[in-house]
Amino acid sequence: MHAVVRAGTPSRIARLVCVLVLGVATTLGLTAVPAGAAPGAPDAKPTPTTPPVPGPSATPVPTANPFTGPVGGAALGRRGVVVDRKSAPAPPKVDVASYVVADLDTGQVLASKNAHVPLPPASTLKTLTAVTLLPRLDKRARYTAVPADTRVEGSRVGIETGRAYTIDQLFYGLFLPSGNDAANALGNAAGGTRTAVEMMNTEARRLGAFDTHAVNTSGLDEPGQVSSAYDLALVARAGMARPDFRRYATTLRYNFPGKGKRTYQIQNLNKLLGHYPGAIGVKNGYTTKAHNTLVGAAEQDGRRLVVVIMRSKSPYWTRAAALLDWGFTVGAKAKPVGNLVTGDDVARAAAARAPRPAAPKPGSTRPASPAATPTPVPTLAPGAAGATDPGVAIAAAESAWPRLPVWLWLMLLVFLGLAGLRVYSYVRSRR
């Protein structure tokens, strides 16, 4: 027996099908997870990613000198003694491979010798260790020494394996007796020597110290580990801007924890302190390859000068004192031959040399080349892991359907249910 289909039935079925499709599409549009949210949490925001190497600035750090010519000025790139002889007589001759005399506050370089020649820095590199780690380590935190800390060569403060020290105590051990064991411990406290050295090299580039390459945190001779008189002056200036750095650099004596509850006195090895009037730091060093090195600073009559000498014979501090004497007297009239750049100077120079996006063609809203507008990278958010990549989930795509009010959603669902009953009743009546 064949069923008889009345006129208009196809149009009625089509209307019902449209209602069903509209209901399903509306439901899908309402339940889609917005971009950047994890399933089951429609309003969740992506968790920001923590940078692997933290730093005091989020500004990208250039990998090479962004300035046109030597950092600090063209004159500083010349070999030999550089001074404006028209404004002041030359500094006294000192038996060192390189030096820089500069104003600690204005950054003006008054005189130099081989300012940018890379040389082994010895323990003056510890100034970079301090400038890098002081903003990153809590000085109240405690660090338990490991055997690797006590097995280092050279000068030591006397760290004992298994004993806990505050970060503050370790910085005193770094500055005063130039403890290589303290330098190693601070590196481990910052995530390990490799991580600390990466931070140091990044910080050096951020400051503009492009002659510097650190291999360890202590300054002990290592292949490829170098710095320059100019770079060490930059680092010293950045450090002396910090009250904690100045406190460590000027402390003459400190009671360091010993066995049990006992302490023993450690003394500052920087001979400039206590010997030169107004001396305020900073750090001395010695290795067989570097010979004597010194980053010194002094204040007289409201002026603060920094002097760096590299590869000096003993007594090193008298050579630094002679250069400081010149800087505080006749050097006060010297016309600057260069400047100690700042991190802001480096950032501006790097931004000026960064490639700029190509301008769009006239009458076109699209970029002139695909490289002008990089393709956005999907945000990864934790908390909605997949089976093969735990802890990471790609945010769901945004629904193309507009989000509707809840009351309208309920009305559509009710209508969809009634339409379904109508279809069911119609089919039953035609059997």
Coordinates of C-alpha atoms in Angstrom, one line a residue:
M1 CA 0.0 0.0 0.0
H2 CA 1.5 3.3 -1.0
A3 CA 1.2 6.4 1.2
V4 CA -0.4 9.5 -0.4
V5 CA 1.5 12.7 0.1
R6 CA -0.5 15.8 0.3
A7 CA 0.4 19.0 -1.5
G8 CA 2.6 21.3 0.4
T9 CA 4.2 18.4 2.4
P10 CA 7.7 19.0 1.0
S11 CA 7.7 22.6 1.9
R12 CA 6.5 21.8 5.4
I13 CA 9.3 19.2 5.9
A14 CA 11.9 21.7 4.5
R15 CA 10.7 24.3 7.0
L16 CA 11.1 21.8 9.8
V17 CA 14.5 20.8 8.7
C18 CA 15.6 24.4 8.6
V19 CA 14.4 24.8 12.2
L20 CA 16.4 21.7 13.2
V21 CA 19.6 23.0 11.5
L22 CA 19.1 26.5 13.1
G23 CA 18.8 24.9 16.5
V24 CA 21.8 22.7 16.1
A25 CA 24.0 25.6 14.8
T26 CA 22.8 27.9 17.6
T27 CA 23.7 25.3 20.2
L28 CA 27.2 24.8 18.7
G29 CA 27.8 28.5 18.5
L30 CA 26.8 29.0 22.2
T31 CA 29.0 26.1 23.5
A32 CA 32.2 26.8 21.5
V33 CA 35.3 27.6 23.7
P34 CA 36.7 31.1 23.1
A35 CA 40.2 31.5 21.9
G36 CA 42.7 31.5 24.7
A37 CA 40.5 29.4 27.0
A38 CA 40.9 25.9 28.2
P39 CA 38.0 23.4 27.7
G40 CA 35.6 23.6 30.6
A41 CA 36.7 27.2 31.4
P42 CA 35.3 29.6 28.8
D43 CA 36.6 32.7 30.5
A44 CA 40.1 31.5 31.3
K45 CA 43.0 33.5 30.1
P46 CA 46.3 32.1 28.8
T47 CA 49.1 31.8 31.4
P48 CA 52.0 34.1 30.5
T49 CA 55.3 32.3 29.8
T50 CA 58.1 33.0 32.2
P51 CA 61.4 33.8 30.3
P52 CA 64.1 31.1 30.8
V53 CA 66.7 33.7 31.8
P54 CA 65.1 36.4 34.0
G55 CA 66.5 39.9 33.8
P56 CA 65.8 43.4 35.1
S57 CA 64.6 44.5 31.7
A58 CA 62.2 43.0 29.1
T59 CA 63.9 45.0 26.3
P60 CA 65.5 42.7 23.7
V61 CA 69.3 42.7 24.2
P62 CA 71.4 43.1 21.0
T63 CA 73.9 40.4 20.3
A64 CA 76.5 42.8 18.8
N65 CA 77.6 46.4 19.0
P66 CA 74.6 48.4 17.7
F67 CA 76.6 51.7 17.6
T68 CA 78.4 53.1 14.5
G69 CA 82.0 52.6 15.5
P70 CA 83.5 51.8 18.9
V71 CA 81.2 51.9 21.9
G72 CA 81.6 55.2 23.7
G73 CA 83.1 57.1 20.8
A74 CA 85.5 56.7 17.9
A75 CA 88.5 58.0 19.9
L76 CA 88.2 55.1 22.3
G77 CA 88.9 52.7 19.5
R78 CA 92.4 54.0 19.0
R79 CA 95.5 52.2 20.4
G80 CA 97.8 54.0 22.9
V81 CA 97.0 56.8 25.2
V82 CA 94.0 58.9 24.2
V83 CA 93.5 62.3 25.8
D84 CA 92.6 65.8 24.6
R85 CA 96.0 67.4 25.0
K86 CA 94.7 70.9 24.1
S87 CA 92.6 71.0 27.3
A88 CA 94.9 69.1 29.7
P89 CA 98.3 67.4 29.9
A90 CA 98.4 63.7 29.4
P91 CA 98.1 61.4 32.4
P92 CA 101.3 60.1 34.0
K93 CA 102.9 57.1 32.4
V94 CA 101.9 53.9 34.1
D95 CA 103.1 50.4 33.4
V96 CA 99.8 48.8 32.5
A97 CA 98.4 47.3 29.3
S98 CA 95.3 49.4 29.3
Y99 CA 93.3 51.8 31.4
V100 CA 90.3 54.1 31.6
V101 CA 89.7 57.2 33.7
A102 CA 86.1 58.3 33.8
D103 CA 83.7 60.4 35.8
L104 CA 81.5 57.9 37.7
D105 CA 78.4 60.2 37.6
T106 CA 78.5 61.8 34.1
G107 CA 80.1 58.9 32.4
Q108 CA 82.6 61.1 30.6
V109 CA 85.9 59.4 29.8
L110 CA 88.7 61.7 30.6
A111 CA 91.6 59.5 29.3
S112 CA 92.2 56.0 28.2
K113 CA 94.8 53.6 26.9
N114 CA 93.8 50.7 24.7
A115 CA 90.3 51.0 26.2
H116 CA 88.7 48.3 24.0
V117 CA 91.5 45.7 23.9
P118 CA 90.2 42.4 25.3
L119 CA 92.3 41.0 28.1
P120 CA 91.8 38.4 30.9
P121 CA 90.0 40.2 33.7
A122 CA 90.8 38.0 36.7
S123 CA 88.6 38.7 39.7
T124 CA 87.5 42.1 38.4
L125 CA 84.9 40.0 36.5
K126 CA 83.2 39.4 39.9
T127 CA 81.8 43.0 39.5
L128 CA 79.8 41.6 36.5
T129 CA 78.8 38.6 38.7
A130 CA 77.5 41.0 41.3
V131 CA 75.7 43.4 38.9
T132 CA 74.0 40.4 37.3
L133 CA 73.0 38.4 40.4
L134 CA 72.2 41.2 42.9
P135 CA 68.8 42.0 41.3
R136 CA 67.9 38.3 41.0
L137 CA 68.8 36.8 44.3
D138 CA 67.1 37.4 47.7
K139 CA 69.9 38.3 50.1
R140 CA 67.9 36.8 53.0
A141 CA 67.7 33.4 51.3
R142 CA 69.9 30.6 52.5
Y143 CA 72.1 28.4 50.2
T144 CA 73.6 25.1 51.3
A145 CA 77.1 24.6 49.9
V146 CA 77.9 21.6 47.7
P147 CA 81.3 19.9 47.2
A148 CA 81.9 21.7 43.9
D149 CA 81.9 25.0 45.7
T150 CA 84.8 24.0 47.9
R151 CA 86.9 22.5 45.2
V152 CA 87.5 25.7 43.2
E153 CA 91.1 27.0 42.7
G154 CA 92.5 30.3 43.9
S155 CA 91.4 32.6 46.7
R156 CA 88.6 31.3 48.9
V157 CA 86.4 32.6 51.7
G158 CA 86.2 29.2 53.4
I159 CA 82.9 27.8 52.5
E160 CA 82.1 24.3 54.0
T161 CA 80.2 21.6 52.2
G162 CA 76.7 21.1 53.7
R163 CA 76.7 24.4 55.5
A164 CA 73.9 26.9 54.8
Y165 CA 74.9 30.5 54.1
T166 CA 72.8 33.5 53.4
I167 CA 73.1 35.1 50.0
D168 CA 74.2 38.3 51.8
Q169 CA 77.1 36.4 53.4
L170 CA 78.2 35.0 50.1
F171 CA 78.3 38.4 48.5
Y172 CA 80.6 39.6 51.3
G173 CA 82.7 36.5 50.6
L174 CA 82.8 37.4 46.9
F175 CA 83.9 41.0 47.4
L176 CA 86.2 41.1 50.4
P177 CA 88.6 38.1 50.1
S178 CA 87.6 37.6 46.4
G179 CA 86.3 34.1 47.2
N180 CA 86.1 31.9 44.2
D181 CA 84.1 29.5 46.3
A182 CA 81.6 32.2 47.0
A183 CA 81.4 33.0 43.3
N184 CA 80.7 29.4 42.5
A185 CA 78.0 29.2 45.3
L186 CA 76.3 32.3 44.0
G187 CA 76.2 30.9 40.5
N188 CA 74.7 27.7 41.8
A189 CA 72.1 29.7 43.8
A190 CA 71.1 31.4 40.6
G191 CA 70.4 28.1 38.8
G192 CA 73.9 26.7 38.1
T193 CA 77.1 28.0 36.7
R194 CA 76.0 27.7 33.1
T195 CA 72.8 29.7 33.7
A196 CA 74.6 32.3 35.7
V197 CA 77.2 32.8 33.0
E198 CA 74.4 33.1 30.4
M199 CA 72.9 35.8 32.6
M200 CA 76.2 37.6 32.9
N201 CA 76.9 37.7 29.2
T202 CA 73.4 38.9 28.5
E203 CA 73.8 41.6 31.2
A204 CA 77.1 42.6 29.7
R205 CA 75.5 43.1 26.3
R206 CA 72.6 45.0 27.8
L207 CA 75.1 47.4 29.4
G208 CA 77.1 47.8 26.2
A209 CA 80.1 45.7 27.3
F210 CA 80.6 44.0 24.0
D211 CA 84.3 43.3 24.6
T212 CA 83.3 41.0 27.5
H213 CA 82.8 37.2 27.3
A214 CA 82.3 35.4 30.6
V215 CA 83.0 31.7 31.0
N216 CA 82.8 31.4 34.8
T217 CA 81.5 33.5 37.7
S218 CA 84.9 33.9 39.5
G219 CA 87.2 35.4 36.8
L220 CA 89.6 32.5 36.9
D221 CA 91.6 32.1 33.7
E222 CA 89.6 30.2 31.1
P223 CA 90.0 30.1 27.3
G224 CA 87.9 32.8 25.7
Q225 CA 87.2 34.7 29.0
V226 CA 88.0 38.3 28.4
S227 CA 86.9 41.9 29.1
S228 CA 88.3 45.4 28.6
A229 CA 89.1 48.4 30.6
Y230 CA 86.1 50.2 29.0
D231 CA 83.7 47.3 29.7
L232 CA 84.8 47.0 33.4
A233 CA 84.3 50.7 33.8
L234 CA 80.7 50.3 32.4
V235 CA 80.0 47.5 34.8
A236 CA 81.5 49.4 37.8
R237 CA 79.3 52.4 37.0
A238 CA 76.2 50.2 36.9
G239 CA 77.2 48.5 40.2
M240 CA 78.0 51.7 42.0
A241 CA 74.5 53.0 41.3
R242 CA 73.2 50.2 43.7
P243 CA 73.4 50.8 47.5
D244 CA 74.0 47.1 48.2
F245 CA 76.9 46.9 45.6
R246 CA 78.5 50.0 47.2
R247 CA 78.2 48.5 50.7
Y248 CA 80.0 45.3 49.6
A249 CA 82.7 47.2 47.7
T250 CA 83.5 49.6 50.5
T251 CA 83.4 47.2 53.5
L252 CA 86.9 46.6 54.9
R253 CA 86.2 43.8 57.4
Y254 CA 83.4 41.3 58.0
N255 CA 82.7 38.4 60.3
F256 CA 82.1 35.4 58.2
P257 CA 80.4 32.2 59.7
G258 CA 82.9 29.5 60.7
K259 CA 82.6 26.2 62.6
G260 CA 79.7 25.9 64.9
K261 CA 78.5 29.3 66.0
R262 CA 81.9 30.9 65.6
T263 CA 82.9 33.5 63.1
Y264 CA 86.2 34.6 61.7
Q265 CA 87.2 38.0 60.2
I266 CA 87.6 38.4 56.4
Q267 CA 89.3 41.5 55.0
N268 CA 89.0 43.4 51.8
L269 CA 92.0 42.7 49.5
N270 CA 91.5 45.9 47.5
K271 CA 94.6 47.9 48.6
L272 CA 93.2 51.1 47.2
L273 CA 90.8 51.1 50.2
G274 CA 92.5 52.5 53.2
H275 CA 95.5 53.8 51.2
Y276 CA 93.9 56.4 48.8
P277 CA 91.9 59.4 50.2
G278 CA 88.3 59.0 49.4
A279 CA 88.5 55.5 48.0
I280 CA 85.1 53.9 47.6
G281 CA 85.9 50.6 45.9
V282 CA 85.6 48.6 43.8
K283 CA 87.4 45.3 43.1
N284 CA 90.9 43.9 42.5
G285 CA 92.1 40.7 40.8
Y286 CA 95.1 38.6 39.9
T287 CA 95.8 35.5 37.9
T288 CA 98.9 34.3 36.1
K289 CA 97.5 35.3 32.7
A290 CA 95.8 38.5 33.7
H291 CA 98.5 39.7 36.1
N292 CA 97.2 42.5 38.4
T293 CA 93.9 44.1 37.5
L294 CA 91.9 46.7 39.4
V295 CA 88.6 48.5 39.2
G296 CA 89.0 51.5 41.6
A297 CA 86.8 54.4 42.5
A298 CA 87.2 57.5 44.7
E299 CA 85.3 60.6 45.7
Q300 CA 86.9 64.0 46.4
D301 CA 85.3 67.5 46.5
G302 CA 82.0 66.1 45.3
R303 CA 83.4 64.4 42.2
R304 CA 83.5 60.6 41.8
L305 CA 86.0 59.0 39.4
V306 CA 86.4 55.4 38.3
V307 CA 89.7 54.0 37.1
V308 CA 90.3 50.6 35.5
I309 CA 93.8 49.2 35.0
M310 CA 94.6 45.8 33.3
R311 CA 97.8 43.7 33.2
S312 CA 99.6 45.7 35.8
K313 CA 102.7 44.9 37.9
S314 CA 102.8 45.2 41.6
P315 CA 102.0 47.4 43.5
Y316 CA 99.0 47.8 41.3
W317 CA 97.1 50.3 43.5
T318 CA 99.8 53.0 43.2
R319 CA 99.3 53.1 39.4
A320 CA 95.6 53.5 39.9
A321 CA 96.3 56.2 42.5
A322 CA 98.5 58.1 40.1
L323 CA 95.7 58.1 37.5
L324 CA 93.1 59.2 40.1
D325 CA 95.4 62.0 41.2
W326 CA 95.6 63.2 37.6
G327 CA 91.8 63.0 37.2
F328 CA 91.0 65.0 40.3
T329 CA 93.5 67.7 39.5
V330 CA 94.5 68.7 35.9
G331 CA 92.1 66.0 34.5
A332 CA 89.2 68.0 35.8
K333 CA 89.8 70.4 32.9
A334 CA 90.2 67.7 30.3
K335 CA 87.8 67.6 27.5
P336 CA 86.1 64.2 27.3
V337 CA 87.4 61.7 24.7
G338 CA 84.3 59.5 25.0
N339 CA 81.5 58.4 27.2
L340 CA 80.4 55.4 29.3
V341 CA 77.2 54.3 27.6
T342 CA 74.2 53.2 29.6
G343 CA 71.7 50.4 29.0
D344 CA 69.2 52.9 27.7
D345 CA 71.8 54.2 25.1
V346 CA 72.3 50.6 23.9
A347 CA 68.6 50.0 23.7
R348 CA 68.0 53.1 21.6
A349 CA 70.9 52.3 19.3
A350 CA 69.6 48.8 18.8
A351 CA 66.1 50.1 18.1
A352 CA 67.4 52.6 15.5
R353 CA 69.2 49.8 13.6
A354 CA 66.4 47.3 13.8
P355 CA 64.8 46.5 10.4
R356 CA 61.6 48.4 9.8
P357 CA 58.4 46.8 8.2
A358 CA 58.0 47.7 4.6
A359 CA 55.4 50.4 4.0
P360 CA 52.1 49.2 2.2
K361 CA 51.6 50.1 -1.4
P362 CA 49.3 53.0 -2.1
G363 CA 45.7 51.9 -2.3
S364 CA 46.4 48.6 -0.6
T365 CA 45.5 47.6 2.9
R366 CA 47.8 44.5 2.8
P367 CA 51.5 44.7 3.7
A368 CA 54.0 45.0 0.8
S369 CA 55.6 41.7 1.6
P370 CA 54.7 38.7 3.8
A371 CA 57.6 39.4 6.1
A372 CA 56.2 42.8 7.0
T373 CA 53.5 41.2 9.1
P374 CA 54.6 38.1 10.8
T375 CA 52.1 35.3 11.2
P376 CA 50.8 35.3 14.8
V377 CA 51.8 32.2 16.9
P378 CA 49.0 30.4 18.7
T379 CA 49.0 30.9 22.4
L380 CA 49.7 27.8 24.5
A381 CA 48.0 27.5 27.8
P382 CA 48.6 25.0 30.6
G383 CA 45.8 23.0 32.3
A384 CA 44.2 21.4 29.3
A385 CA 46.7 18.8 28.2
G386 CA 46.4 16.5 25.3
A387 CA 47.3 12.8 25.5
T388 CA 50.7 13.2 23.9
D389 CA 51.7 16.6 25.2
P390 CA 51.0 16.9 29.0
G391 CA 50.6 20.3 30.4
V392 CA 50.0 22.1 27.2
A393 CA 46.9 22.7 25.1
I394 CA 46.3 24.9 22.1
A395 CA 43.4 27.2 22.6
A396 CA 40.2 26.4 20.8
A397 CA 39.1 28.5 17.8
E398 CA 36.6 31.2 18.3
S399 CA 33.1 30.4 17.2
A400 CA 31.9 32.1 14.0
W401 CA 28.3 32.3 15.4
P402 CA 27.5 35.3 17.6
R403 CA 26.9 34.6 21.3
L404 CA 23.2 34.9 22.2
P405 CA 21.5 35.7 25.5
V406 CA 20.6 32.8 27.7
W407 CA 16.8 33.5 27.5
L408 CA 16.9 33.4 23.7
W409 CA 18.9 30.1 23.8
L410 CA 16.2 28.5 26.1
M411 CA 13.4 29.7 23.7
L412 CA 15.2 28.2 20.7
L413 CA 15.6 24.9 22.6
V414 CA 11.9 24.8 23.5
F415 CA 11.0 25.6 19.9
L416 CA 13.3 22.9 18.6
G417 CA 11.7 20.4 21.0
L418 CA 8.2 21.4 19.8
A419 CA 9.3 21.2 16.2
G420 CA 10.6 17.7 16.8
L421 CA 7.3 16.6 18.3
R422 CA 5.5 18.0 15.3
V423 CA 7.7 16.0 12.9
Y424 CA 7.1 12.9 15.0
S425 CA 3.3 13.4 14.9
Y426 CA 3.3 14.1 11.2
V427 CA 5.2 10.9 10.4
R428 CA 2.9 8.8 12.6
S429 CA -0.2 10.3 10.9
R430 CA 1.1 9.3 7.4
R431 CA 1.7 5.6 8.3

